[in-house]
XYZ file of C-alpha atoms in Angstrom:
485
model
C 79.089 140.767 107.385
C 82.115 139.508 109.278
C 83.101 141.360 112.471
C 86.752 142.272 112.822
C 88.905 143.175 115.841
C 87.477 140.604 118.227
C 89.824 141.553 121.114
C 88.210 145.019 121.186
C 84.731 143.460 121.348
C 85.825 141.257 124.214
C 87.069 144.328 126.144
C 83.713 146.021 125.606
C 81.952 143.000 127.120
C 84.182 143.253 130.139
C 83.603 146.999 130.470
C 79.838 146.477 130.358
C 80.140 144.113 133.294
C 82.104 146.663 135.364
C 79.703 149.554 134.620
C 76.721 147.508 135.669
C 78.239 146.664 139.012
C 79.011 150.373 139.817
C 75.495 151.747 139.352
C 74.119 150.536 142.624
C 75.550 148.425 145.369
C 72.208 146.620 145.566
C 72.498 145.455 141.969
C 73.628 141.823 141.761
C 77.188 141.685 140.439
C 77.729 139.441 137.424
C 80.974 137.485 137.114
C 81.819 136.199 133.652
C 83.734 132.976 133.082
C 87.264 133.057 131.737
C 87.140 129.554 130.269
C 88.279 129.512 126.635
C 88.113 125.867 125.562
C 86.688 124.295 122.425
C 84.805 121.204 123.577
C 83.450 119.733 120.349
C 84.219 119.766 116.624
C 82.536 118.012 113.707
C 81.983 118.407 109.977
C 78.905 118.634 107.814
C 78.284 117.335 104.295
C 81.227 117.743 101.931
C 81.756 117.233 98.218
C 83.858 114.321 96.979
C 85.234 113.311 93.587
C 83.917 110.013 92.248
C 84.422 107.874 89.143
C 81.338 106.329 87.562
C 80.224 104.911 84.227
C 78.704 106.996 81.500
C 76.000 105.789 79.104
C 78.701 104.198 76.929
C 80.127 102.232 79.821
C 83.274 104.351 80.035
C 84.771 105.776 83.219
C 83.436 109.256 83.890
C 84.312 111.588 86.793
C 81.590 113.343 88.783
C 81.167 115.145 92.112
C 79.135 113.482 94.862
C 78.326 114.437 98.467
C 79.579 112.734 101.618
C 78.147 112.989 105.136
C 81.212 113.565 107.328
C 79.400 114.166 110.623
C 80.416 110.761 111.985
C 84.154 111.235 111.487
C 85.545 111.694 115.021
C 87.922 114.538 115.789
C 90.435 114.418 118.620
C 90.798 117.583 120.703
C 94.164 117.840 122.453
C 93.507 120.431 125.176
C 97.142 120.531 126.285
C 98.680 121.208 122.888
C 95.569 122.945 121.564
C 95.242 120.856 118.402
C 92.164 119.379 116.734
C 92.454 116.717 114.028
C 90.758 113.640 112.571
C 92.933 110.552 113.010
C 90.722 108.620 110.602
C 91.400 110.494 107.362
C 88.571 111.459 105.026
C 88.321 109.477 101.766
C 90.588 110.437 98.906
C 89.059 113.152 96.727
C 87.109 114.867 99.528
C 86.890 118.635 99.029
C 87.999 120.591 102.104
C 88.130 124.056 100.579
C 84.490 124.800 101.499
C 83.713 123.153 104.828
C 80.727 123.671 107.104
C 81.600 122.962 110.750
C 79.761 122.382 114.008
C 81.731 123.623 117.029
C 80.927 123.797 120.728
C 82.946 125.978 123.093
C 82.826 127.779 126.430
C 80.748 130.954 126.819
C 81.877 133.891 124.766
C 82.673 134.171 121.095
C 84.637 131.980 118.699
C 86.935 133.514 116.163
C 89.147 132.111 113.441
C 91.683 133.343 110.917
C 90.498 132.678 107.344
C 93.031 131.545 104.771
C 94.850 134.526 103.286
C 93.788 136.856 106.107
C 95.860 138.395 108.914
C 93.013 139.035 111.378
C 90.293 137.073 113.136
C 86.622 136.993 112.273
C 83.651 135.681 114.250
C 82.707 132.075 113.451
C 79.114 131.145 112.623
C 77.706 127.681 111.893
C 76.996 128.709 108.286
C 80.557 129.738 107.449
C 82.196 127.899 104.541
C 85.861 127.593 105.588
C 88.916 126.617 103.536
C 90.849 123.863 105.383
C 93.385 123.059 102.673
C 95.848 124.469 105.217
C 95.430 124.275 109.017
C 93.114 126.944 110.460
C 93.447 128.570 113.893
C 90.377 129.013 116.116
C 90.292 131.078 119.290
C 87.688 131.504 122.052
C 87.135 135.012 123.473
C 85.580 134.911 126.954
C 83.069 137.560 128.086
C 85.457 138.326 130.922
C 87.903 139.724 128.389
C 90.250 136.749 128.399
C 91.584 135.795 124.981
C 92.071 132.041 124.697
C 95.129 130.332 123.337
C 94.474 129.378 119.683
C 93.577 125.864 118.548
C 95.194 124.585 115.350
C 92.588 122.608 113.366
C 93.831 120.175 110.703
C 91.564 118.060 108.479
C 93.337 114.980 107.123
C 92.384 113.522 103.735
C 93.778 110.312 102.288
C 96.090 110.953 99.351
C 95.681 107.377 98.092
C 92.636 105.222 97.410
C 92.727 102.882 100.449
C 91.652 99.691 98.665
C 93.759 100.185 95.542
C 97.082 98.391 95.198
C 100.134 100.504 94.337
C 103.214 99.133 92.595
C 106.855 100.158 92.432
C 109.614 98.644 90.281
C 113.235 98.086 91.332
C 115.855 97.394 88.677
C 117.849 94.851 90.667
C 119.842 92.076 88.955
C 120.656 88.554 90.076
C 124.366 88.078 90.711
C 124.097 84.710 88.901
C 122.447 86.175 85.810
C 118.996 85.185 84.547
C 117.144 82.496 86.521
C 114.405 80.204 85.221
C 112.144 77.730 87.080
C 111.900 80.143 89.979
C 110.266 79.762 93.380
C 110.354 82.712 95.802
C 109.993 82.270 99.552
C 109.854 84.892 102.315
C 111.652 84.167 105.600
C 113.166 86.280 108.392
C 113.089 89.634 106.618
C 114.416 88.307 103.318
C 113.020 87.100 100.008
C 114.848 83.996 98.768
C 114.644 82.909 95.137
C 115.477 79.360 94.056
C 116.191 79.079 90.338
C 118.241 77.676 87.467
C 120.978 79.456 85.524
C 121.218 79.180 81.757
C 123.589 76.234 82.139
C 120.967 74.465 84.301
C 123.020 74.955 87.472
C 120.695 75.537 90.410
C 121.290 78.372 92.854
C 119.712 80.378 95.676
C 119.783 84.175 95.981
C 118.218 86.516 98.532
C 117.456 90.191 99.092
C 116.730 91.873 102.421
C 113.375 93.629 102.423
C 112.892 94.639 106.082
C 114.614 97.372 108.125
C 117.228 98.152 105.503
C 119.289 101.115 106.718
C 119.951 103.889 104.232
C 123.008 106.139 104.790
C 122.024 109.673 105.678
C 118.409 108.805 106.536
C 116.986 108.419 110.035
C 114.520 105.608 109.383
C 115.145 102.338 107.543
C 113.533 101.824 104.158
C 111.494 98.857 103.001
C 113.245 98.785 99.628
C 115.030 95.563 98.623
C 118.815 95.348 98.780
C 120.951 93.942 95.975
C 120.808 90.176 95.447
C 123.264 87.963 97.359
C 124.094 84.351 96.466
C 123.801 81.626 99.094
C 127.086 79.649 99.104
C 127.624 75.887 99.214
C 124.241 74.866 97.833
C 123.615 71.202 96.910
C 123.552 70.241 93.246
C 120.340 69.473 91.363
C 118.005 71.430 93.632
C 114.312 70.979 92.951
C 113.752 74.737 92.812
C 109.970 74.369 92.850
C 110.093 72.504 96.181
C 111.257 75.456 98.316
C 108.870 76.121 101.204
C 109.013 78.099 104.451
C 108.299 76.139 107.613
C 109.131 76.486 111.318
C 111.148 79.660 110.741
C 113.438 78.215 108.048
C 113.279 77.112 104.415
C 113.122 73.467 103.348
C 113.752 72.066 99.877
C 114.589 68.883 97.979
C 117.794 68.201 96.039
C 119.060 65.219 94.069
C 118.540 63.529 90.737
C 116.356 60.452 90.954
C 116.472 60.148 94.752
C 115.714 63.554 96.241
C 116.690 64.322 99.813
C 115.341 66.943 102.206
C 117.516 69.928 103.143
C 117.072 72.845 105.528
C 118.292 76.386 104.828
C 118.868 78.136 108.170
C 117.748 81.726 107.643
C 118.007 82.837 111.285
C 121.521 84.231 110.627
C 123.312 85.697 107.616
C 125.410 82.516 107.353
C 122.567 80.729 105.515
C 123.852 77.291 106.485
C 122.382 74.312 104.626
C 122.060 70.909 106.262
C 120.584 67.517 105.377
C 117.404 66.640 107.258
C 116.954 63.037 108.411
C 118.857 60.037 107.119
C 120.618 59.570 103.798
C 118.133 56.803 103.082
C 115.149 59.176 103.249
C 114.099 60.046 99.705
C 111.127 62.041 98.457
C 109.137 62.665 95.315
C 107.596 66.008 96.291
C 107.676 68.577 99.066
C 104.190 69.996 99.401
C 104.283 72.647 102.117
C 104.242 73.403 105.825
C 101.629 73.909 108.525
C 103.053 76.110 111.287
C 99.854 75.904 113.325
C 100.137 72.123 113.773
C 103.951 72.046 113.304
C 103.700 69.703 110.319
C 105.669 69.557 107.076
C 103.952 67.693 104.226
C 105.697 65.645 101.531
C 105.356 62.632 99.247
C 107.693 59.843 100.371
C 107.835 56.406 98.755
C 104.727 57.344 96.765
C 102.747 57.978 99.956
C 101.736 61.304 101.418
C 103.361 61.876 104.801
C 103.987 64.508 107.439
C 107.042 65.492 109.454
C 107.020 66.978 112.956
C 110.690 67.905 112.996
C 111.819 64.503 114.240
C 109.866 61.675 112.636
C 107.827 61.003 109.501
C 104.316 59.588 109.578
C 102.362 58.231 106.620
C 99.009 59.956 106.050
C 97.574 58.136 103.048
C 97.752 57.701 99.301
C 99.546 60.105 96.994
C 96.913 62.315 95.313
C 99.644 64.295 93.546
C 100.586 61.361 91.313
C 98.320 62.715 88.551
C 100.307 65.922 88.200
C 101.694 66.178 84.691
C 105.168 67.688 84.833
C 107.039 69.550 87.540
C 105.324 72.684 88.821
C 105.569 74.712 92.013
C 102.971 73.874 94.668
C 101.525 76.680 96.795
C 99.901 76.008 100.153
C 97.994 77.905 102.823
C 96.665 76.793 106.210
C 93.677 78.144 108.119
C 92.174 77.219 111.483
C 88.535 76.192 111.766
C 86.381 79.005 113.131
C 84.613 76.594 115.486
C 87.722 74.764 116.758
C 91.269 76.157 116.718
C 92.699 72.623 116.969
C 91.399 71.774 113.496
C 93.297 73.114 110.495
C 92.779 72.827 106.768
C 95.695 73.151 104.368
C 95.024 73.576 100.682
C 97.581 73.053 97.915
C 97.289 74.572 94.449
C 99.318 73.895 91.305
C 99.113 73.695 87.513
C 97.706 70.507 86.015
C 99.012 70.751 82.448
C 99.447 73.257 79.652
C 96.030 72.714 78.120
C 93.925 75.871 77.960
C 90.705 74.070 78.849
C 92.125 72.479 82.007
C 91.635 73.923 85.468
C 94.192 74.474 88.183
C 94.281 71.576 90.656
C 93.414 72.102 94.311
C 94.035 69.585 97.102
C 93.076 69.785 100.760
C 94.290 68.230 103.982
C 92.406 68.456 107.283
C 94.229 67.901 110.547
C 91.797 67.258 113.398
C 92.207 66.961 117.153
C 93.750 63.519 116.800
C 96.312 65.071 114.399
C 95.362 62.689 111.588
C 94.226 63.422 108.077
C 94.574 62.620 104.419
C 95.102 64.654 101.252
C 92.129 64.665 98.885
C 91.494 66.255 95.519
C 89.154 69.189 96.026
C 86.291 69.971 93.680
C 85.895 73.653 92.838
C 82.393 75.068 92.613
C 83.702 78.001 90.602
C 86.996 76.728 89.130
C 90.114 78.779 88.684
C 91.012 78.988 84.974
C 94.190 77.218 83.993
C 96.772 79.991 84.322
C 100.228 79.352 82.965
C 102.828 79.320 85.761
C 100.088 79.954 88.299
C 100.906 81.498 91.696
C 98.725 81.480 94.799
C 99.255 83.861 97.717
C 97.468 84.537 100.991
C 97.029 88.293 101.242
C 94.729 90.621 103.196
C 92.851 87.647 104.630
C 92.051 86.143 101.219
C 93.536 83.760 98.689
C 94.636 85.286 95.395
C 95.832 83.500 92.253
C 97.389 84.894 89.092
C 99.885 84.062 86.360
C 100.301 83.740 82.621
C 97.380 83.064 80.348
C 96.040 80.572 77.856
C 93.713 81.266 74.964
C 91.872 84.548 75.497
C 93.304 85.088 78.989
C 96.244 87.488 78.845
C 99.206 87.132 81.231
C 98.777 89.048 84.475
C 95.468 90.412 83.276
C 93.866 90.195 86.731
C 93.763 88.597 90.152
C 91.404 85.735 90.978
C 90.180 85.713 94.574
C 88.814 83.002 96.864
C 87.251 83.730 100.243
C 86.158 80.137 100.920
C 89.521 78.381 100.989
C 89.731 77.525 97.314
C 86.179 76.333 96.566
C 85.235 79.316 94.396
C 87.507 81.642 92.435
C 86.172 84.955 91.181
C 88.000 87.492 88.992
C 88.773 90.737 90.785
C 87.378 93.631 88.777
C 88.179 96.608 91.011
C 91.105 98.014 93.020
C 93.344 94.902 93.085
C 94.981 95.091 89.670
C 98.279 94.687 87.860
C 99.837 97.480 85.786
C 99.415 96.928 82.054
C 103.184 96.560 81.665
C 103.188 93.300 83.674
C 101.907 91.379 80.670
C 104.817 92.709 78.649
C 107.297 91.976 81.437
C 106.055 88.388 81.617
C 106.698 87.893 77.914
C 109.992 89.807 77.907
C 111.314 87.626 80.732
C 110.473 84.399 78.931
C 107.571 83.672 81.290
C 109.966 83.318 84.232
C 108.918 84.935 87.507
C 108.260 84.113 91.164
C 106.334 85.729 93.993
C 106.526 86.021 97.784
C 104.493 87.947 100.365
C 105.749 89.786 103.425
C 103.405 89.081 106.340
C 101.788 91.837 108.364
C 104.356 93.380 110.677
C 103.367 96.085 113.144
C 106.151 98.476 114.085
C 106.999 102.124 113.586
C 109.211 101.751 110.537
C 107.852 98.738 108.686
C 104.328 97.354 108.384
C 104.837 94.602 105.830
C 101.922 93.458 103.677
C 104.004 93.656 100.497
C 103.702 91.457 97.415
C 107.106 90.877 95.793
C 107.175 89.749 92.154
C 110.651 88.778 90.960
C 111.360 88.583 87.230
C 113.889 86.466 85.337
C 116.719 89.026 85.542
C 116.250 89.803 89.242
C 114.241 93.005 88.801
C 111.470 93.334 91.365
C 107.948 94.764 91.387
C 106.593 95.528 94.842
C 102.876 95.999 95.500
C 100.701 96.741 98.506
C 97.090 97.704 99.150
C 97.372 101.326 100.238
C 95.388 101.017 103.456
C 97.686 98.228 104.673
C 100.538 100.726 104.654
C 98.751 103.545 106.464
C 100.237 104.493 109.834
C 97.974 103.229 112.655
C 96.055 106.162 114.176
C 94.738 104.690 117.370
């Protein structure tokens, strides 16, 4: 049975001490400590909601157990608070919690939920922590300690699941086809073609956007803004971010290289190099080695910001049609001076084809050559394929051919494009994406916000832009959690 009125019990302890000392002067006097600190707090085994498969292979909920004894709790002795900075998994039950608590000599009391008085704590008590609970140490000396407020944090979202949100924005230029989206300097730029085949560039700010009446900026996209004075006949698929700006090709038969300066809101566009420099394709950039890759005069070449250097034959000559090329660069684990850049793009519109992957290795001597890369586990030929680097992995997705439905799933590669495996859990598209892809005439583009660590914005967003300028934003939940340490 619970004992009530703990302050009275504490006074009785103190009185016992005084009476003992008055019986005889020869009796050793006992002095009781007045320390009232909680020095340790941990949890036991708790219940947790899980989803499993029943005998028919269908999702079925059940309740499992979870050992929570290793979750560390921080005790703030100044402010008298106790909490777990690393939240418990989503679905953990905290309405019946067994605790292990160490404290200074005396008794430990707490106020149960729905009660207005303290009761003595025992290690077998099942306590409801759905709201914060106050604990208090009563010293044998009669001192009543200042209460500790104990809060148990539980994730409200599945950490490894991706969450999506849709924004009904609209391009100022109307619907855009042949899109390529690029992230740079807090903005997502989309290169595309209007219905009359006029090419244009539009952007939306996605970082530190101030909202009137709110203290902190939001990471919601602003309305679309057109970039003025763009060249005619832009190769919209050529847009690529490199060295802090965006580079692209424009022209009819003889394409020239242009730079879009995104460091200011002026978005100035300038010609790069000489008027005599013409290109067939712009492949991508390598910020680690400060190299921009292109196909010039039917030879692959690289640009260091000043001069062009030929790197070998043109392996992209077998590409059938004009498609966007997506690249990603990684450093070798054994030597940071060696980088490998892979390029991925559609090969054709045949269902039985595979997406093409090329690789380029830049070694210590800063030389290399593009080669066609064999895939041990090939990526299926996805219509309008997109590749992104996200959460330390490569992901590919797009429309479908044959039995593959549009935006049915992500394909992931953890070995730089050698093997592509379908993602079956957590990373998923909403079912409506397949319908959006069809409704928008298969026109979309995608960009990724890199990881940004600050108080108001942490990045890690995937931005999918549809034909009309509407946007779907996704992020793995754990990548948006506020850092605890």
